[in-house]
mmCIF file of C-alpha atoms and ligand atoms in Angstrom:
data_model
loop_
_atom_site.group_PDB
_atom_site.id
_atom_site.type_symbol
_atom_site.label_atom_id
_atom_site.label_comp_id
_atom_site.label_asym_id
_atom_site.label_seq_id
_atom_site.Cartn_x
_atom_site.Cartn_y
_atom_site.Cartn_z
ATOM 1 C CA MET A 1 41.205 -11.806 14.447
ATOM 2 C CA GLU A 2 39.782 -12.569 10.951
ATOM 3 C CA LEU A 3 35.695 -12.465 10.948
ATOM 4 C CA GLU A 4 34.911 -15.815 10.165
ATOM 5 C CA GLU A 5 36.674 -16.810 12.918
ATOM 6 C CA PHE A 6 35.209 -13.954 15.315
ATOM 7 C CA SER A 7 31.665 -14.942 14.170
ATOM 8 C CA LYS A 8 32.286 -18.491 14.452
ATOM 9 C CA ALA A 9 33.440 -17.315 18.398
ATOM 10 C CA PHE A 10 30.240 -15.695 19.404
ATOM 11 C CA GLU A 11 28.396 -18.793 17.875
ATOM 12 C CA ALA A 12 29.791 -20.316 20.154
ATOM 13 C CA ILE A 13 29.079 -18.470 23.220
ATOM 14 C CA TYR A 14 25.982 -17.479 22.954
ATOM 15 C CA GLN A 15 24.311 -20.247 20.912
ATOM 16 C CA LEU A 16 23.623 -18.023 18.418
ATOM 17 C CA ALA A 17 24.763 -15.735 14.987
ATOM 18 C CA VAL A 18 25.731 -12.320 15.436
ATOM 19 C CA ASP A 19 24.582 -9.889 13.813
ATOM 20 C CA GLY A 20 27.525 -7.406 12.930
ATOM 21 C CA ILE A 21 30.814 -6.647 14.093
ATOM 22 C CA ALA A 22 31.778 -2.528 14.812
ATOM 23 C CA THR A 23 35.521 -2.758 14.743
ATOM 24 C CA ALA A 24 37.566 -0.128 15.854
ATOM 25 C CA PRO A 25 41.550 1.115 16.138
ATOM 26 C CA GLY A 26 44.110 2.412 18.376
ATOM 27 C CA ARG A 27 46.372 5.280 17.853
ATOM 28 C CA VAL A 28 49.840 7.145 18.007
ATOM 29 C CA ASN A 29 49.601 10.715 18.565
ATOM 30 C CA LEU A 30 52.734 12.236 15.820
ATOM 31 C CA ILE A 31 53.011 15.148 17.338
ATOM 32 C CA GLY A 32 50.330 17.601 20.433
ATOM 33 C CA GLU A 33 50.574 16.553 23.137
ATOM 34 C CA PHE A 34 47.941 16.698 26.504
ATOM 35 C CA THR A 35 46.671 19.853 23.362
ATOM 36 C CA ASP A 36 43.257 18.382 23.697
ATOM 37 C CA TYR A 37 41.681 19.773 26.347
ATOM 38 C CA ASN A 38 43.038 23.041 25.970
ATOM 39 C CA ASP A 39 41.035 23.079 22.717
ATOM 40 C CA GLY A 40 44.463 23.176 20.633
ATOM 41 C CA PHE A 41 45.624 21.674 17.759
ATOM 42 C CA VAL A 42 46.599 17.269 17.637
ATOM 43 C CA LEU A 43 47.565 15.444 14.719
ATOM 44 C CA PRO A 44 47.287 11.515 15.364
ATOM 45 C CA CYS A 45 46.723 8.703 12.740
ATOM 46 C CA ALA A 46 44.738 5.433 13.664
ATOM 47 C CA LEU A 47 46.737 1.646 13.271
ATOM 48 C CA GLU A 48 45.626 -1.654 12.323
ATOM 49 C CA PHE A 49 46.017 -2.324 15.982
ATOM 50 C CA ASN A 50 42.289 -2.969 16.940
ATOM 51 C CA THR A 51 38.817 -3.702 19.268
ATOM 52 C CA GLN A 52 36.298 -6.019 17.596
ATOM 53 C CA VAL A 53 33.086 -6.233 18.666
ATOM 54 C CA ALA A 54 30.827 -8.797 17.950
ATOM 55 C CA TYR A 55 27.248 -7.841 18.766
ATOM 56 C CA ARG A 56 23.700 -9.134 18.299
ATOM 57 C CA LYS A 57 20.597 -7.641 19.177
ATOM 58 C CA ARG A 58 18.468 -9.154 22.313
ATOM 59 C CA ALA A 59 15.107 -8.956 23.023
ATOM 60 C CA ASP A 60 15.324 -7.434 25.918
ATOM 61 C CA ASN A 61 17.152 -4.928 27.898
ATOM 62 C CA LYS A 62 19.570 -6.936 29.025
ATOM 63 C CA VAL A 63 24.057 -6.836 27.963
ATOM 64 C CA VAL A 64 26.164 -9.634 27.769
ATOM 65 C CA VAL A 65 29.259 -8.968 27.291
ATOM 66 C CA HIS A 66 32.582 -11.267 26.877
ATOM 67 C CA SER A 67 36.099 -11.379 26.165
ATOM 68 C CA LEU A 68 38.177 -13.274 24.619
ATOM 69 C CA GLN A 69 41.048 -11.320 26.524
ATOM 70 C CA TYR A 70 39.386 -12.690 29.387
ATOM 71 C CA PRO A 71 37.456 -15.785 28.922
ATOM 72 C CA ASP A 72 37.232 -16.491 32.827
ATOM 73 C CA GLU A 73 35.388 -13.326 33.505
ATOM 74 C CA PHE A 74 31.874 -11.917 31.778
ATOM 75 C CA ASP A 75 29.655 -9.079 33.144
ATOM 76 C CA GLU A 76 25.895 -8.480 32.223
ATOM 77 C CA PHE A 77 23.999 -6.027 33.513
ATOM 78 C CA GLU A 78 20.445 -4.034 32.886
ATOM 79 C CA LEU A 79 20.060 -1.276 30.840
ATOM 80 C CA ASN A 80 16.400 -0.358 32.699
ATOM 81 C CA ASP A 81 18.489 0.101 35.889
ATOM 82 C CA ALA A 82 20.878 2.826 36.490
ATOM 83 C CA ILE A 83 23.995 2.282 35.466
ATOM 84 C CA SER A 84 26.519 1.390 37.973
ATOM 85 C CA ALA A 85 30.101 0.796 38.238
ATOM 86 C CA GLY A 86 30.524 -3.543 38.489
ATOM 87 C CA LYS A 87 33.039 -5.543 39.261
ATOM 88 C CA SER A 88 35.147 -6.236 36.150
ATOM 89 C CA GLN A 89 37.237 -3.390 34.706
ATOM 90 C CA TRP A 90 37.022 -4.175 31.183
ATOM 91 C CA GLY A 91 33.362 -4.652 31.438
ATOM 92 C CA ASN A 92 33.027 -1.132 32.968
ATOM 93 C CA TYR A 93 33.885 0.361 29.819
ATOM 94 C CA ILE A 94 30.617 -1.369 28.316
ATOM 95 C CA ARG A 95 28.968 -0.140 30.905
ATOM 96 C CA ALA A 96 30.266 3.677 30.839
ATOM 97 C CA VAL A 97 29.209 3.885 27.022
ATOM 98 C CA ALA A 98 25.711 2.345 27.685
ATOM 99 C CA PHE A 99 25.759 5.104 30.214
ATOM 100 C CA VAL A 100 26.217 8.256 28.386
ATOM 101 C CA LEU A 101 24.132 6.813 25.852
ATOM 102 C CA GLN A 102 21.181 6.488 28.100
ATOM 103 C CA ARG A 103 21.626 10.144 29.659
ATOM 104 C CA SER A 104 21.293 11.341 25.997
ATOM 105 C CA GLY A 105 17.957 10.132 26.080
ATOM 106 C CA ALA A 106 18.544 7.538 23.393
ATOM 107 C CA LYS A 107 16.823 4.668 23.089
ATOM 108 C CA PHE A 108 18.377 1.377 22.344
ATOM 109 C CA SER A 109 17.851 -2.168 23.245
ATOM 110 C CA GLY A 110 20.045 -4.696 24.386
ATOM 111 C CA LEU A 111 23.256 -6.484 23.259
ATOM 112 C CA ASP A 112 25.432 -9.862 23.653
ATOM 113 C CA LEU A 113 28.531 -8.295 23.012
ATOM 114 C CA LEU A 114 32.199 -10.466 22.219
ATOM 115 C CA ILE A 115 34.816 -8.063 22.691
ATOM 116 C CA GLU A 116 38.545 -9.219 21.250
ATOM 117 C CA SER A 117 41.203 -6.827 20.901
ATOM 118 C CA ASN A 118 44.861 -6.867 19.475
ATOM 119 C CA VAL A 119 46.145 -2.963 20.644
ATOM 120 C CA PRO A 120 48.738 -3.212 23.614
ATOM 121 C CA GLN A 121 47.314 -3.096 27.090
ATOM 122 C CA GLY A 122 48.720 -0.290 28.837
ATOM 123 C CA ALA A 123 50.905 1.265 26.080
ATOM 124 C CA GLY A 124 49.250 4.648 26.059
ATOM 125 C CA LEU A 125 47.936 4.269 22.740
ATOM 126 C CA SER A 126 44.354 4.410 23.416
ATOM 127 C CA SER A 127 42.808 0.705 23.763
ATOM 128 C CA SER A 128 39.812 2.389 25.537
ATOM 129 C CA ALA A 129 39.332 4.456 23.236
ATOM 130 C CA ALA A 130 38.779 1.811 21.074
ATOM 131 C CA LEU A 131 37.113 0.169 23.482
ATOM 132 C CA GLU A 132 34.466 3.037 23.559
ATOM 133 C CA VAL A 133 34.526 3.875 20.092
ATOM 134 C CA ALA A 134 33.658 0.222 19.408
ATOM 135 C CA VAL A 135 31.225 -0.510 21.365
ATOM 136 C CA ALA A 136 29.335 3.050 20.926
ATOM 137 C CA GLY A 137 28.699 2.239 16.764
ATOM 138 C CA ALA A 138 27.938 -2.006 18.055
ATOM 139 C CA PHE A 139 24.670 -0.006 19.740
ATOM 140 C CA ASN A 140 24.949 3.027 17.165
ATOM 141 C CA GLU A 141 24.170 0.177 14.523
ATOM 142 C CA ALA A 142 22.506 -2.759 16.240
ATOM 143 C CA SER A 143 19.495 0.372 17.303
ATOM 144 C CA ASN A 144 19.691 2.423 13.732
ATOM 145 C CA LEU A 145 20.822 5.101 16.814
ATOM 146 C CA GLY A 146 22.013 6.679 13.436
ATOM 147 C CA PHE A 147 24.608 8.953 15.729
ATOM 148 C CA THR A 148 27.535 10.179 13.411
ATOM 149 C CA LEU A 149 30.941 9.522 14.034
ATOM 150 C CA GLU A 150 31.953 12.834 16.142
ATOM 151 C CA GLN A 151 29.270 11.751 17.933
ATOM 152 C CA LEU A 152 30.058 8.468 18.583
ATOM 153 C CA ALA A 153 33.971 9.736 19.409
ATOM 154 C CA LYS A 154 32.142 12.278 21.778
ATOM 155 C CA PHE A 155 30.565 9.162 24.049
ATOM 156 C CA GLY A 156 33.861 7.950 24.553
ATOM 157 C CA GLN A 157 35.046 10.850 25.534
ATOM 158 C CA GLN A 158 31.835 11.125 27.785
ATOM 159 C CA ALA A 159 31.791 7.740 29.276
ATOM 160 C CA GLU A 160 35.942 8.078 30.174
ATOM 161 C CA ASN A 161 35.583 11.978 32.019
ATOM 162 C CA ASP A 162 31.999 10.839 33.492
ATOM 163 C CA PHE A 163 31.801 7.360 34.679
ATOM 164 C CA MET A 164 35.381 6.347 34.571
ATOM 165 C CA ASP A 165 36.565 9.223 36.104
ATOM 166 C CA CYS A 166 39.614 10.516 33.604
ATOM 167 C CA GLN A 167 39.323 13.662 32.504
ATOM 168 C CA CYS A 168 40.775 13.146 28.984
ATOM 169 C CA GLY A 169 39.747 15.108 26.076
ATOM 170 C CA ILE A 170 38.724 14.206 22.701
ATOM 171 C CA MET A 171 41.631 13.152 20.544
ATOM 172 C CA ASP A 172 42.504 9.100 21.589
ATOM 173 C CA GLN A 173 38.446 8.393 20.395
ATOM 174 C CA LEU A 174 38.102 10.885 17.118
ATOM 175 C CA ILE A 175 40.677 9.703 16.009
ATOM 176 C CA SER A 176 39.606 5.951 16.532
ATOM 177 C CA ALA A 177 36.069 6.530 15.485
ATOM 178 C CA LYS A 178 37.350 8.786 11.934
ATOM 179 C CA GLY A 179 41.148 7.638 11.467
ATOM 180 C CA LEU A 180 41.929 7.582 7.374
ATOM 181 C CA LYS A 181 44.291 4.178 6.158
ATOM 182 C CA ASN A 182 47.676 5.920 5.427
ATOM 183 C CA HIS A 183 46.660 9.793 6.753
ATOM 184 C CA ALA A 184 47.000 12.040 9.594
ATOM 185 C CA LEU A 185 44.481 13.532 11.538
ATOM 186 C CA LEU A 186 44.890 17.079 12.176
ATOM 187 C CA ILE A 187 41.922 17.280 14.600
ATOM 188 C CA ASP A 188 41.618 21.017 16.039
ATOM 189 C CA CYS A 189 40.074 20.128 19.202
ATOM 190 C CA LEU A 190 38.135 23.767 19.856
ATOM 191 C CA SER A 191 35.852 23.688 16.020
ATOM 192 C CA LEU A 192 36.496 19.285 15.784
ATOM 193 C CA VAL A 193 37.652 20.606 12.603
ATOM 194 C CA THR A 194 39.421 17.250 11.138
ATOM 195 C CA GLU A 195 42.588 17.038 7.872
ATOM 196 C CA SER A 196 43.714 14.032 6.808
ATOM 197 C CA ILE A 197 47.020 14.482 6.243
ATOM 198 C CA PRO A 198 48.603 11.438 4.118
ATOM 199 C CA MET A 199 51.636 9.583 5.464
ATOM 200 C CA PRO A 200 54.589 9.821 3.055
ATOM 201 C CA ASP A 201 55.057 6.578 1.261
ATOM 202 C CA ASP A 202 58.513 6.371 2.295
ATOM 203 C CA LEU A 203 58.074 7.154 6.055
ATOM 204 C CA ILE A 204 58.345 4.580 8.472
ATOM 205 C CA LEU A 205 56.076 4.641 11.392
ATOM 206 C CA MET A 206 58.371 2.664 14.824
ATOM 207 C CA ILE A 207 56.322 2.613 18.186
ATOM 208 C CA ILE A 208 58.608 1.334 21.229
ATOM 209 C CA ASN A 209 56.733 0.137 23.880
ATOM 210 C CA SER A 210 58.674 0.794 26.825
ATOM 211 C CA ASN A 211 56.596 -1.738 29.555
ATOM 212 C CA TYR A 212 57.620 0.495 32.400
ATOM 213 C CA PRO A 213 54.743 0.070 35.031
ATOM 214 C CA ARG A 214 52.101 3.281 34.616
ATOM 215 C CA LYS A 215 51.426 4.426 38.073
ATOM 216 C CA LEU A 216 48.882 6.951 39.681
ATOM 217 C CA VAL A 217 48.257 7.905 35.597
ATOM 218 C CA ASP A 218 44.818 8.749 36.318
ATOM 219 C CA SER A 219 45.381 11.240 39.494
ATOM 220 C CA GLU A 220 48.223 13.040 37.485
ATOM 221 C CA TYR A 221 46.767 13.304 34.551
ATOM 222 C CA ASN A 222 43.576 15.255 36.013
ATOM 223 C CA GLN A 223 46.449 16.869 37.987
ATOM 224 C CA ARG A 224 47.471 18.270 34.512
ATOM 225 C CA ARG A 225 44.559 19.525 33.339
ATOM 226 C CA LEU A 226 43.679 21.298 36.751
ATOM 227 C CA ASP A 227 46.902 23.415 36.485
ATOM 228 C CA CYS A 228 45.674 24.550 32.690
ATOM 229 C CA GLU A 229 42.637 25.605 34.380
ATOM 230 C CA GLN A 230 44.649 27.394 36.485
ATOM 231 C CA ALA A 231 46.751 29.261 34.098
ATOM 232 C CA CYS A 232 43.692 30.304 32.319
ATOM 233 C CA THR A 233 42.339 32.299 35.377
ATOM 234 C CA LYS A 234 45.257 33.843 35.913
ATOM 235 C CA LEU A 235 45.818 34.606 31.819
ATOM 236 C CA GLY A 236 41.802 35.699 31.816
ATOM 237 C CA VAL A 237 41.258 33.591 28.804
ATOM 238 C CA GLU A 238 38.585 30.280 28.901
ATOM 239 C CA THR A 239 40.925 27.859 27.711
ATOM 240 C CA LEU A 240 44.569 27.920 26.667
ATOM 241 C CA ARG A 241 43.262 27.779 22.820
ATOM 242 C CA GLN A 242 43.156 31.832 23.605
ATOM 243 C CA ALA A 243 46.195 32.282 24.989
ATOM 244 C CA THR A 244 49.283 33.820 23.933
ATOM 245 C CA MET A 245 52.940 32.992 24.608
ATOM 246 C CA SER A 246 53.446 36.862 24.715
ATOM 247 C CA ALA A 247 50.713 37.289 27.652
ATOM 248 C CA LEU A 248 52.311 34.435 29.786
ATOM 249 C CA LEU A 249 55.408 35.871 29.785
ATOM 250 C CA ALA A 250 53.201 38.968 30.743
ATOM 251 C CA ALA A 251 51.480 37.663 33.500
ATOM 252 C CA LYS A 252 54.728 35.147 34.615
ATOM 253 C CA GLU A 253 54.838 36.908 38.316
ATOM 254 C CA SER A 254 51.353 36.560 38.767
ATOM 255 C CA MET A 255 51.300 32.272 38.801
ATOM 256 C CA SER A 256 52.959 29.496 40.157
ATOM 257 C CA GLU A 257 55.900 27.281 38.599
ATOM 258 C CA HIS A 258 53.158 24.416 37.462
ATOM 259 C CA GLN A 259 50.691 27.222 35.907
ATOM 260 C CA PHE A 260 53.388 28.825 34.112
ATOM 261 C CA LYS A 261 55.292 26.018 33.076
ATOM 262 C CA ARG A 262 52.323 23.691 31.997
ATOM 263 C CA ALA A 263 50.644 26.413 29.470
ATOM 264 C CA HIS A 264 54.225 26.862 27.893
ATOM 265 C CA HIS A 265 53.983 23.471 26.904
ATOM 266 C CA VAL A 266 50.483 24.035 25.393
ATOM 267 C CA ILE A 267 51.114 27.419 23.667
ATOM 268 C CA SER A 268 54.081 26.216 22.066
ATOM 269 C CA GLU A 269 53.465 22.804 21.217
ATOM 270 C CA ASN A 270 49.846 23.726 19.556
ATOM 271 C CA ASP A 271 52.401 25.609 17.795
ATOM 272 C CA ARG A 272 54.542 22.374 16.404
ATOM 273 C CA VAL A 273 51.358 21.074 15.807
ATOM 274 C CA ILE A 274 50.533 23.177 12.218
ATOM 275 C CA LYS A 275 54.151 23.538 11.878
ATOM 276 C CA ALA A 276 54.965 19.691 12.332
ATOM 277 C CA THR A 277 51.589 19.236 10.198
ATOM 278 C CA GLN A 278 53.509 21.297 6.648
ATOM 279 C CA ALA A 279 56.442 19.286 7.742
ATOM 280 C CA LEU A 280 54.675 15.891 7.273
ATOM 281 C CA LYS A 281 53.125 17.111 3.888
ATOM 282 C CA SER A 282 56.599 18.540 1.944
ATOM 283 C CA ASN A 283 58.150 14.949 3.995
ATOM 284 C CA ASP A 284 60.672 17.341 5.693
ATOM 285 C CA MET A 285 62.616 14.884 8.067
ATOM 286 C CA ASN A 286 64.724 17.685 9.605
ATOM 287 C CA GLU A 287 61.476 19.815 10.661
ATOM 288 C CA LEU A 288 59.901 17.072 11.929
ATOM 289 C CA ARG A 289 62.794 15.908 13.490
ATOM 290 C CA GLN A 290 63.153 19.677 15.292
ATOM 291 C CA LEU A 291 59.420 20.053 15.997
ATOM 292 C CA MET A 292 59.286 16.221 18.017
ATOM 293 C CA ALA A 293 62.737 16.597 19.738
ATOM 294 C CA ALA A 294 61.009 19.852 21.108
ATOM 295 C CA SER A 295 58.214 18.346 22.631
ATOM 296 C CA HIS A 296 59.873 15.670 23.890
ATOM 297 C CA HIS A 297 61.689 18.414 26.148
ATOM 298 C CA SER A 298 58.471 20.082 26.637
ATOM 299 C CA LEU A 299 56.518 17.295 28.044
ATOM 300 C CA LYS A 300 59.937 16.114 29.614
ATOM 301 C CA ASN A 301 61.139 19.794 32.024
ATOM 302 C CA ASP A 302 57.625 22.130 31.331
ATOM 303 C CA PHE A 303 54.580 19.313 31.755
ATOM 304 C CA GLU A 304 56.544 17.104 33.130
ATOM 305 C CA VAL A 305 54.870 13.730 32.173
ATOM 306 C CA THR A 306 57.567 11.700 31.112
ATOM 307 C CA VAL A 307 59.838 8.894 32.938
ATOM 308 C CA PRO A 308 63.327 8.296 33.258
ATOM 309 C CA ALA A 309 62.147 4.863 30.793
ATOM 310 C CA THR A 310 60.443 7.181 28.030
ATOM 311 C CA ASP A 311 63.060 9.887 28.174
ATOM 312 C CA GLY A 312 66.259 7.255 27.865
ATOM 313 C CA LEU A 313 64.386 5.610 25.286
ATOM 314 C CA VAL A 314 63.895 8.611 23.332
ATOM 315 C CA ASP A 315 67.622 9.310 23.278
ATOM 316 C CA ILE A 316 69.145 6.197 22.259
ATOM 317 C CA CYS A 317 66.827 5.976 19.447
ATOM 318 C CA GLN A 318 67.449 9.186 18.396
ATOM 319 C CA SER A 319 71.245 9.062 19.039
ATOM 320 C CA ALA A 320 71.315 5.714 16.755
ATOM 321 C CA LEU A 321 69.083 7.972 13.979
ATOM 322 C CA GLY A 322 71.154 11.388 14.083
ATOM 323 C CA GLU A 323 69.185 13.335 11.596
ATOM 324 C CA ARG A 324 67.400 10.560 10.049
ATOM 325 C CA GLY A 325 65.085 9.868 12.080
ATOM 326 C CA ALA A 326 62.360 11.810 14.764
ATOM 327 C CA VAL A 327 61.137 11.009 17.758
ATOM 328 C CA ARG A 328 59.566 11.613 20.897
ATOM 329 C CA MET A 329 57.399 10.567 23.993
ATOM 330 C CA THR A 330 53.483 10.041 22.818
ATOM 331 C CA GLY A 331 49.980 9.895 24.620
ATOM 332 C CA GLY A 332 49.519 10.162 28.213
ATOM 333 C CA GLY A 333 52.553 10.040 29.723
ATOM 334 C CA PHE A 334 54.265 8.441 33.260
ATOM 335 C CA GLY A 335 55.608 5.365 31.429
ATOM 336 C CA GLY A 336 53.626 4.395 27.388
ATOM 337 C CA ALA A 337 55.254 4.257 24.026
ATOM 338 C CA ILE A 338 57.624 6.229 22.011
ATOM 339 C CA VAL A 339 56.420 7.928 18.583
ATOM 340 C CA CYS A 340 59.534 7.338 16.199
ATOM 341 C CA LEU A 341 59.509 8.244 12.556
ATOM 342 C CA CYS A 342 62.347 7.330 10.367
ATOM 343 C CA ARG A 343 63.323 5.745 6.934
ATOM 344 C CA GLN A 344 63.284 2.127 5.620
ATOM 345 C CA GLU A 345 67.656 1.547 5.746
ATOM 346 C CA ASP A 346 66.533 2.736 10.072
ATOM 347 C CA VAL A 347 64.719 -0.036 11.479
ATOM 348 C CA ASP A 348 67.462 -1.409 11.854
ATOM 349 C CA VAL A 349 69.230 0.539 13.525
ATOM 350 C CA VAL A 350 66.860 2.087 15.943
ATOM 351 C CA LYS A 351 65.616 -1.831 17.113
ATOM 352 C CA ASN A 352 69.637 -2.679 17.470
ATOM 353 C CA ALA A 353 70.365 0.520 19.505
ATOM 354 C CA VAL A 354 67.053 -0.766 21.424
ATOM 355 C CA LEU A 355 68.149 -4.313 21.582
ATOM 356 C CA GLU A 356 71.503 -3.057 23.026
ATOM 357 C CA ASN A 357 70.958 -0.766 25.038
ATOM 358 C CA TYR A 358 67.236 -0.406 26.722
ATOM 359 C CA GLU A 359 67.066 -3.014 28.997
ATOM 360 C CA LYS A 360 70.726 -2.649 30.052
ATOM 361 C CA ASN A 361 70.535 0.533 31.047
ATOM 362 C CA PHE A 362 66.936 -0.013 32.750
ATOM 363 C CA ALA A 363 66.030 -3.302 33.600
ATOM 364 C CA LEU A 364 62.979 -3.335 31.129
ATOM 365 C CA GLU A 365 62.688 -5.222 27.838
ATOM 366 C CA ALA A 366 61.209 -2.596 25.230
ATOM 367 C CA ASP A 367 58.333 -3.910 22.676
ATOM 368 C CA ILE A 368 59.145 -2.402 19.129
ATOM 369 C CA TYR A 369 56.050 -1.774 16.321
ATOM 370 C CA VAL A 370 56.692 -1.240 13.042
ATOM 371 C CA CYS A 371 53.797 0.351 11.948
ATOM 372 C CA GLN A 372 51.180 0.572 9.399
ATOM 373 C CA VAL A 373 48.504 3.429 9.513
ATOM 374 C CA GLY A 374 44.930 2.440 9.998
ATOM 375 C CA GLY A 375 41.503 3.381 9.610
ATOM 376 C CA GLY A 376 38.574 4.102 11.390
ATOM 377 C CA LEU A 377 36.053 2.647 12.499
ATOM 378 C CA THR A 378 34.296 0.304 10.480
ATOM 379 C CA LEU A 379 31.081 -1.740 10.639
ATOM 380 C CA GLN A 380 30.795 -5.144 9.291
HETATM 381 C C1 LIG B 1 45.263 10.694 26.888
HETATM 382 C C2 LIG B 1 44.077 11.760 25.764
HETATM 383 C C3 LIG B 1 44.193 12.555 25.180
HETATM 384 C C4 LIG B 1 45.152 13.199 25.669
HETATM 385 C C5 LIG B 1 46.670 12.499 25.740
HETATM 386 C C6 LIG B 1 47.523 13.633 26.036
HETATM 387 O O1 LIG B 1 45.562 10.122 25.525
HETATM 388 O O2 LIG B 1 42.533 10.614 26.562
HETATM 389 O O3 LIG B 1 43.076 12.864 25.871
HETATM 390 O O4 LIG B 1 45.192 14.431 26.566
HETATM 391 O O5 LIG B 1 46.710 11.895 26.822
HETATM 392 O O6 LIG B 1 48.131 14.243 24.727
#
């Protein structure tokens, strides 16, 4: 939303002018799925869909939150008291961020907050990470806490892990904090070293949301993480980053089927991310197509996080594009969206294929976005 309009909306609610606006984007992951919490590699990019948080410092320790998406709901809590979950689901993300900031020993005052977001929810495009990073940015700026972008991202992740009970990795929050316009970000999740990779000018990024109703996502997600940890124990390594494919194959007999398959996905996916980064640098569609197809196949068969609707969407788009595009599921799985890289002349080919085949076969209507790659956290 335009800053002026958003500032006016804040004033209308609080009868006071804003101090500032923190804006953080959602993301799409090009490749490197479920590798982040295994200390591996990921290659996401930030989107132009974002969450804005208008803030004003209060003289007391109260945090008051309104959202333009949920005008009938609001939340408020005291920073002096122990922070626990409240009634509002979206409000809990703000509580979660305040909780982890407070736990870090940071001293900060209360805020009046107004939230606005155009990140599609439930699509696996990290609407929650965008909210966490923007809120952490607002607290950081309002009280001059001096945290770096990387630290803000870590607070966002801790908010998920220790308050929202989702054992996610660092990818979503780090790309939301550090993304660069028109660039993907290669992240080494072990060292947190990042490299911005320019998106080729003629590469079109499409996201197609399956709108499949996501259920039990967090519990399945956390279970996959446990499978990976158990695989590490069997392999005698601390994280799957240290494991090799030959060591995995040698240990196969000692592992359960799940442990083996999960590790197989992660080890092979790390390799694909490095190759895909090279392919993106050289704008090699054929290589991107093969790597993204292999990633999807592995997510379907080894990590077992796809659903017929996302498998179907990938098939529809890949068949329509042939060798002219690269397609796979993206994000946390169990529904959500697929990502498709293609050239301008094929955008309508993809749209028409989805319109003709998806609803007919899956009784769901997809949302199709042709996206621009946006930048990370900004403070105005
Ligand atoms: C979710 C998590 C991320 C990552 C992806 C899968 O988006 O929040 O940390 O694990 O799933 O790659």
